[in-house]
Tab-separated table of C-alpha atoms in Angstrom:
chain	number	residue	atom	x	y	z
A	280	MET	CA	-22.299	-14.276	-6.237
A	281	THR	CA	-20.060	-13.693	-9.154
A	282	GLU	CA	-17.688	-10.894	-8.400
A	283	LYS	CA	-16.734	-8.206	-10.856
A	284	ILE	CA	-13.727	-6.311	-9.535
A	285	ILE	CA	-11.984	-3.134	-10.776
A	286	VAL	CA	-8.398	-2.469	-9.560
A	287	ILE	CA	-7.527	1.218	-10.112
A	288	GLY	CA	-3.741	1.926	-9.953
A	289	ALA	CA	-3.034	-1.572	-11.126
A	290	ASN	CA	0.412	-0.791	-12.347
A	291	GLY	CA	1.833	0.079	-8.992
A	292	GLN	CA	3.915	-1.960	-6.438
A	293	ILE	CA	0.629	-3.248	-4.704
A	294	GLY	CA	-1.643	-3.430	-7.754
A	295	THR	CA	0.654	-5.442	-9.951
A	296	GLU	CA	0.549	-8.279	-7.265
A	297	LEU	CA	-3.012	-7.737	-6.195
A	298	VAL	CA	-4.400	-8.066	-9.709
A	299	ASN	CA	-2.764	-11.420	-10.183
A	300	ALA	CA	-3.887	-12.737	-6.723
A	301	LEU	CA	-7.556	-11.643	-7.448
A	302	ARG	CA	-7.561	-13.202	-10.908
A	303	ASN	CA	-6.292	-16.412	-9.352
A	304	ILE	CA	-9.235	-16.411	-7.098
A	305	HIS	CA	-12.031	-15.012	-9.181
A	306	GLY	CA	-10.993	-15.661	-12.737
A	307	ALA	CA	-9.129	-13.416	-15.118
A	308	GLU	CA	-12.193	-12.049	-16.823
A	309	GLN	CA	-13.713	-10.869	-13.517
A	310	VAL	CA	-10.951	-8.667	-12.557
A	311	ILE	CA	-10.491	-5.360	-14.565
A	312	ALA	CA	-7.030	-3.865	-14.173
A	313	SER	CA	-6.908	-0.117	-14.787
A	314	ASP	CA	-4.343	2.644	-14.666
A	315	ILE	CA	-3.506	5.962	-16.251
A	316	ASN	CA	-0.348	4.426	-17.898
A	317	ASP	CA	0.339	1.399	-20.083
A	318	PRO	CA	0.304	-1.791	-18.038
A	319	ALA	CA	2.959	-4.396	-17.489
A	320	TYR	CA	2.713	-7.152	-20.031
A	321	ALA	CA	1.583	-9.739	-17.382
A	322	ILE	CA	-1.400	-7.590	-16.432
A	323	ARG	CA	-2.514	-6.713	-19.841
A	324	ASN	CA	-2.256	-10.145	-21.269
A	325	THR	CA	-3.815	-12.070	-18.551
A	326	GLY	CA	-7.234	-10.208	-18.386
A	327	PRO	CA	-9.067	-7.113	-19.158
A	328	PHE	CA	-7.435	-3.667	-18.839
A	329	GLU	CA	-8.918	-0.097	-19.018
A	330	PHE	CA	-7.073	3.188	-19.107
A	331	VAL	CA	-8.547	5.207	-16.159
A	332	ASN	CA	-7.684	8.636	-14.749
A	333	VAL	CA	-9.347	9.064	-11.392
A	334	LEU	CA	-9.322	12.823	-11.726
A	335	ASP	CA	-11.421	12.542	-15.008
A	336	LYS	CA	-14.817	12.117	-13.505
A	337	ASP	CA	-16.501	11.373	-16.927
A	338	ASN	CA	-14.003	8.756	-17.734
A	339	LEU	CA	-14.287	7.055	-14.387
A	340	HIS	CA	-18.025	7.120	-14.480
A	341	HIS	CA	-17.975	5.445	-17.839
A	342	ILE	CA	-15.808	2.610	-16.452
A	343	PHE	CA	-18.302	2.040	-13.536
A	344	GLN	CA	-21.257	2.066	-15.912
A	345	LYS	CA	-19.573	-0.289	-18.321
A	346	HIS	CA	-18.457	-2.873	-15.838
A	347	GLN	CA	-20.950	-2.577	-12.909
A	348	PRO	CA	-18.370	-3.662	-10.347
A	349	THR	CA	-19.233	-5.448	-7.141
A	350	GLN	CA	-15.784	-4.556	-5.500
A	351	VAL	CA	-13.346	-1.628	-6.247
A	352	TYR	CA	-9.750	-1.426	-5.060
A	353	LEU	CA	-8.460	2.103	-5.382
A	354	LEU	CA	-4.637	2.107	-5.316
A	355	ALA	CA	-3.908	5.152	-7.348
A	356	ALA	CA	-1.833	7.647	-5.218
A	357	ILE	CA	1.237	9.816	-5.154
A	358	LEU	CA	3.454	8.475	-2.323
A	359	SER	CA	5.474	10.294	0.383
A	360	ALA	CA	8.746	11.311	-1.102
A	361	VAL	CA	7.262	12.212	-4.531
A	362	GLY	CA	4.466	13.945	-2.807
A	363	GLU	CA	6.745	16.427	-1.017
A	364	GLN	CA	8.142	17.387	-4.512
A	365	ARG	CA	4.543	17.920	-5.928
A	366	PRO	CA	2.376	18.664	-2.976
A	367	LYS	CA	-0.756	20.182	-4.585
A	368	MET	CA	-0.875	17.467	-7.206
A	369	ALA	CA	-0.487	14.740	-4.507
A	370	TRP	CA	-3.408	16.259	-2.504
A	371	ASP	CA	-5.537	16.473	-5.626
A	372	LEU	CA	-4.837	12.966	-6.781
A	373	ASN	CA	-5.074	11.315	-3.431
A	374	MET	CA	-8.211	13.280	-2.212
A	375	THR	CA	-10.241	13.963	-5.354
A	376	GLY	CA	-9.640	10.497	-6.796
A	377	LEU	CA	-10.975	8.909	-3.585
A	378	ILE	CA	-13.973	11.162	-3.502
A	379	HIS	CA	-14.840	10.241	-7.138
A	380	VAL	CA	-14.601	6.503	-6.415
A	381	LEU	CA	-16.671	6.835	-3.165
A	382	ASP	CA	-19.454	8.707	-5.018
A	383	PHE	CA	-19.586	6.234	-7.773
A	384	ALA	CA	-19.490	3.256	-5.448
A	385	VAL	CA	-22.591	4.612	-3.824
A	386	GLU	CA	-24.312	5.416	-7.136
A	387	PHE	CA	-23.566	1.960	-8.640
A	388	LYS	CA	-24.228	0.113	-5.437
A	389	VAL	CA	-20.621	-1.357	-5.069
A	390	SER	CA	-20.732	-3.943	-2.345
A	391	LYS	CA	-17.094	-3.361	-1.124
A	392	VAL	CA	-14.477	-0.723	-1.587
A	393	PHE	CA	-10.757	-1.142	-0.570
A	394	TRP	CA	-8.505	1.879	-0.169
A	395	PRO	CA	-5.012	1.770	1.310
A	396	SER	CA	-3.991	4.129	4.096
A	397	SER	CA	-0.475	4.275	5.570
A	398	ILE	CA	1.591	4.653	8.777
A	399	ALA	CA	2.200	8.068	7.322
A	400	VAL	CA	-0.987	9.203	9.031
A	401	PHE	CA	1.055	9.326	12.316
A	402	GLY	CA	3.395	12.207	13.000
A	403	PRO	CA	5.994	13.527	15.441
A	404	HIS	CA	3.670	13.652	18.428
A	405	SER	CA	2.231	10.192	17.868
A	406	PRO	CA	3.669	7.456	20.241
A	407	GLN	CA	6.618	6.133	18.276
A	408	PHE	CA	6.844	2.673	19.746
A	409	ASN	CA	3.965	0.203	19.637
A	410	THR	CA	1.835	2.968	18.008
A	411	PRO	CA	-1.859	2.282	19.122
A	412	GLN	CA	-4.886	2.284	16.620
A	413	TYR	CA	-6.130	5.524	18.385
A	414	CYS	CA	-3.686	8.281	19.333
A	415	VAL	CA	-2.506	11.788	18.452
A	416	MET	CA	-2.144	11.867	14.681
A	417	ASP	CA	-0.359	14.955	13.330
A	418	PRO	CA	1.287	13.917	10.000
A	419	ASN	CA	3.578	16.501	8.505
A	420	THR	CA	3.782	15.322	4.888
A	421	VAL	CA	1.038	15.919	2.132
A	422	TYR	CA	0.907	12.166	1.621
A	423	GLY	CA	0.315	11.732	5.484
A	424	PHE	CA	-2.467	14.163	5.872
A	425	SER	CA	-4.130	13.179	2.641
A	426	LYS	CA	-4.244	9.617	3.989
A	427	LEU	CA	-5.596	10.861	7.409
A	428	ALA	CA	-8.295	12.866	5.572
A	429	GLY	CA	-9.033	9.930	3.396
A	430	GLU	CA	-9.603	7.773	6.420
A	431	ARG	CA	-12.198	10.174	7.612
A	432	TRP	CA	-13.929	10.296	4.296
A	433	CYS	CA	-14.135	6.450	4.260
A	434	GLU	CA	-15.636	6.263	7.735
A	435	TYR	CA	-17.988	9.109	6.748
A	436	TYR	CA	-19.227	7.257	3.653
A	437	PHE	CA	-19.747	4.147	5.728
A	438	ASN	CA	-21.798	5.944	8.320
A	439	LYS	CA	-23.807	8.261	5.996
A	440	HIS	CA	-24.297	6.065	2.970
A	441	GLY	CA	-23.799	2.450	4.286
A	442	LEU	CA	-20.842	2.030	1.892
A	443	ASP	CA	-18.688	-0.991	2.918
A	444	VAL	CA	-15.214	0.688	2.724
A	445	ARG	CA	-12.220	-1.101	4.187
A	446	SER	CA	-8.733	0.023	4.687
A	447	ILE	CA	-5.256	-0.823	6.074
A	448	ARG	CA	-2.540	1.341	7.224
A	449	TYR	CA	0.254	-0.281	5.448
A	450	PRO	CA	3.829	-0.166	6.809
A	451	GLY	CA	6.754	-0.001	4.262
A	452	LEU	CA	6.293	-2.758	1.758
A	453	ILE	CA	9.005	-4.964	0.279
A	454	GLY	CA	8.481	-6.979	-2.833
A	455	TRP	CA	10.478	-8.146	-5.990
A	456	ARG	CA	7.790	-8.253	-8.698
A	457	ALA	CA	7.332	-4.566	-9.187
A	458	ASN	CA	9.411	-1.390	-8.626
A	459	PRO	CA	8.451	0.795	-5.582
A	460	GLY	CA	6.578	4.001	-6.285
A	461	GLY	CA	8.440	6.785	-4.586
A	462	GLY	CA	8.007	6.136	-0.827
A	463	THR	CA	10.259	6.809	2.103
A	464	THR	CA	10.585	3.050	2.800
A	465	ASP	CA	11.786	2.296	-0.702
A	466	TYR	CA	15.322	1.769	0.445
A	467	ALA	CA	14.472	-1.613	1.647
A	468	VAL	CA	13.687	-2.730	-1.894
A	469	HIS	CA	16.524	-0.747	-3.598
A	470	ILE	CA	18.993	-2.394	-1.261
A	471	PHE	CA	18.424	-5.856	-2.669
A	472	HIS	CA	18.712	-4.681	-6.284
A	473	GLU	CA	21.958	-2.918	-5.611
A	474	ALA	CA	23.346	-5.855	-3.660
A	475	LEU	CA	23.016	-8.110	-6.548
A	476	LYS	CA	24.085	-5.520	-9.230
A	477	LYS	CA	26.975	-3.812	-7.372
A	478	GLY	CA	27.572	-5.624	-4.008
A	479	LYS	CA	27.144	-2.363	-2.214
A	480	TYR	CA	24.415	0.127	-1.313
A	481	GLU	CA	24.230	3.734	-0.075
A	482	SER	CA	21.156	4.177	2.146
A	483	PHE	CA	19.335	7.471	2.115
A	484	LEU	CA	18.135	6.671	5.589
A	485	SER	CA	20.568	6.712	8.599
A	486	ALA	CA	22.013	3.505	10.056
A	487	GLU	CA	19.642	3.228	13.140
A	488	THR	CA	16.445	4.437	11.457
A	489	ALA	CA	13.895	1.734	12.546
A	490	LEU	CA	10.552	1.599	10.499
A	491	PRO	CA	7.771	-0.982	10.317
A	492	MET	CA	8.000	-2.910	7.132
A	493	MET	CA	6.118	-5.897	5.582
A	494	TYR	CA	6.817	-8.331	2.833
A	495	MET	CA	4.349	-7.886	-0.136
A	496	ASP	CA	3.123	-11.557	0.128
A	497	ASP	CA	1.968	-10.745	3.696
A	498	ALA	CA	0.477	-7.379	2.585
A	499	ILE	CA	-1.499	-8.985	-0.168
A	500	ARG	CA	-2.747	-11.685	2.113
A	501	ALA	CA	-3.848	-9.071	4.648
A	502	THR	CA	-5.685	-7.185	2.109
A	503	LEU	CA	-7.741	-10.184	0.873
A	504	ASP	CA	-8.273	-11.434	4.416
A	505	LEU	CA	-9.693	-7.967	5.414
A	506	MET	CA	-12.008	-7.914	2.234
A	507	ASN	CA	-13.173	-11.448	3.037
A	508	ALA	CA	-13.961	-10.777	6.621
A	509	PRO	CA	-17.626	-10.744	7.709
A	510	ALA	CA	-18.803	-7.012	7.876
A	511	GLU	CA	-20.111	-7.527	11.345
A	512	SER	CA	-16.748	-8.550	12.772
A	513	LEU	CA	-15.045	-5.284	11.623
A	514	THR	CA	-14.934	-2.508	14.367
A	515	ILE	CA	-12.650	-0.116	12.495
A	516	ARG	CA	-14.031	1.779	9.509
A	517	SER	CA	-11.210	4.380	9.157
A	518	ALA	CA	-8.142	2.089	8.598
A	519	TYR	CA	-6.770	-0.821	10.538
A	520	ASN	CA	-3.143	-0.638	11.921
A	521	LEU	CA	-0.850	-3.144	10.382
A	522	ALA	CA	2.489	-3.800	12.135
A	523	GLY	CA	4.755	-6.000	9.912
A	524	ILE	CA	8.343	-6.063	11.495
A	525	SER	CA	10.531	-3.184	12.497
A	526	PHE	CA	14.156	-3.046	11.522
A	527	THR	CA	16.977	-0.571	10.668
A	528	PRO	CA	19.081	-0.353	7.393
A	529	THR	CA	21.968	-1.835	9.588
A	530	GLN	CA	19.866	-4.866	10.547
A	531	LEU	CA	18.730	-5.382	6.997
A	532	ALA	CA	22.294	-5.115	5.655
A	533	GLU	CA	23.481	-7.718	8.315
A	534	GLU	CA	20.919	-10.251	7.060
A	535	ILE	CA	22.051	-9.682	3.463
A	536	LYS	CA	25.560	-10.288	4.548
A	537	LYS	CA	24.680	-13.679	5.881
A	538	ILE	CA	23.892	-14.655	2.209
A	539	MET	CA	26.332	-12.298	0.511
A	540	PRO	CA	29.338	-11.826	2.897
A	541	ASN	CA	30.961	-9.299	0.755
A	542	PHE	CA	28.071	-6.815	0.594
A	543	ALA	CA	28.760	-3.393	1.934
A	544	ILE	CA	26.450	-0.574	3.017
A	545	SER	CA	27.227	3.111	3.403
A	546	TYR	CA	25.017	6.052	4.448
A	547	ALA	CA	24.218	9.353	2.729
A	548	GLU	CA	25.108	12.477	4.713
A	549	SER	CA	21.595	14.083	4.303
A	550	ASP	CA	18.461	13.358	2.508
A	551	PRO	CA	15.039	14.883	2.861
A	552	ARG	CA	13.408	11.384	3.281
A	553	GLN	CA	15.203	11.166	6.627
A	554	ALA	CA	13.011	13.846	8.117
A	555	ILE	CA	9.895	11.957	6.953
A	556	ALA	CA	11.094	8.760	8.382
A	557	ASP	CA	12.007	10.410	11.786
A	558	SER	CA	8.305	11.412	12.191
A	559	TRP	CA	6.898	8.023	11.572
A	560	PRO	CA	6.425	5.205	14.201
A	561	LYS	CA	9.147	2.696	15.026
A	562	SER	CA	6.705	-0.036	15.557
A	563	ILE	CA	2.994	-0.529	15.417
A	564	ASP	CA	0.284	-2.176	17.646
A	565	ASP	CA	-2.061	-4.190	15.096
A	566	SER	CA	-4.058	-5.932	17.866
A	567	TYR	CA	-7.323	-4.756	16.432
A	568	ALA	CA	-6.536	-6.535	13.144
A	569	GLN	CA	-5.534	-9.629	15.100
A	570	LYS	CA	-8.844	-9.639	16.923
A	571	ASP	CA	-11.284	-8.535	14.340
A	572	TRP	CA	-10.096	-10.656	11.324
A	573	GLY	CA	-7.499	-12.939	12.642
A	574	TRP	CA	-4.417	-11.264	11.124
A	575	LYS	CA	-1.189	-12.960	11.653
A	576	LEU	CA	2.253	-12.143	10.048
A	577	GLU	CA	4.257	-14.861	8.266
A	578	TYR	CA	7.437	-13.422	6.878
A	579	ASP	CA	10.252	-12.293	9.344
A	580	LEU	CA	13.414	-10.475	8.302
A	581	PRO	CA	15.491	-13.631	7.379
A	582	ALA	CA	12.587	-15.006	5.317
A	583	ILE	CA	12.081	-11.703	3.573
A	584	THR	CA	15.845	-11.363	2.804
A	585	ALA	CA	16.156	-14.902	1.529
A	586	ASP	CA	13.138	-14.784	-0.660
A	587	MET	CA	13.993	-11.349	-2.139
A	588	LEU	CA	17.609	-12.323	-3.058
A	589	THR	CA	16.466	-15.673	-4.518
A	590	ASN	CA	13.753	-14.192	-6.739
A	591	LEU	CA	15.556	-11.053	-7.765
A	592	LYS	CA	18.544	-13.232	-9.002
A	593	LYS	CA	16.361	-14.673	-11.559
A	594	ILE	CA	15.351	-11.262	-13.173
A	595	ILE	CA	18.281	-8.954	-12.650
């Protein structure tokens, strides 16, 4: 079957790379990138693009009607740190946008929908080490509880409407092709830019704050692997845990120093993002993803560090 795929939120950190990966697989004309803002040159000039506001129901309905997608990737969201500055807008965009897409996916008989969740669904009373798929989940950020509510809606639409919705609880994501979008884990991208520009970096997270992180190449591969998995092999219809690797700002700085010996890191005295990070898991158990669709991580911390510095040197 020929796929027709819409990626909503194509300008973001994940969308920028996912659009290119999907176009390489399915052909440029079969993947419609869409966003509320003007796209990057590479996205707009390698295939079709539509302006889409997920809160504008009529506009979104028109896009579904026009393209009759077989798959939809909904990536539009307000992330954790920005969400705490604009909580009601974050809730509205993250929730109402999802409901609109789920409703239209049912109406237009979309075969698969992908929607990203996050480790932000966990909270201060969740187990912090090797956090399991099922446990106490008491997120204390708007982003976190919008993602937790979204997971319940995804599973609800699967059970009530037979809609094949698939989701991953992403850890922090590190990539060089696009800028991060306002999350608590963004330091792990900013640090590479500052290392190359200034030879130093002030971290907004404390030296020993461990968080699960993942290289973007692994995240895109995981997304495509999940979407390509046979429906009958999937046992999770909320969102799959995905572990990545866990490290602290200190450990990341030490890896950078192996390549750039004069690099220096310092730490801010206080930042509101620290409280968010402290409520999140330190490491994740992703055994369901391993068992159900064969997930396996490829990039460790040395490989991430080397690849980030090598590629960013070309564009900074």
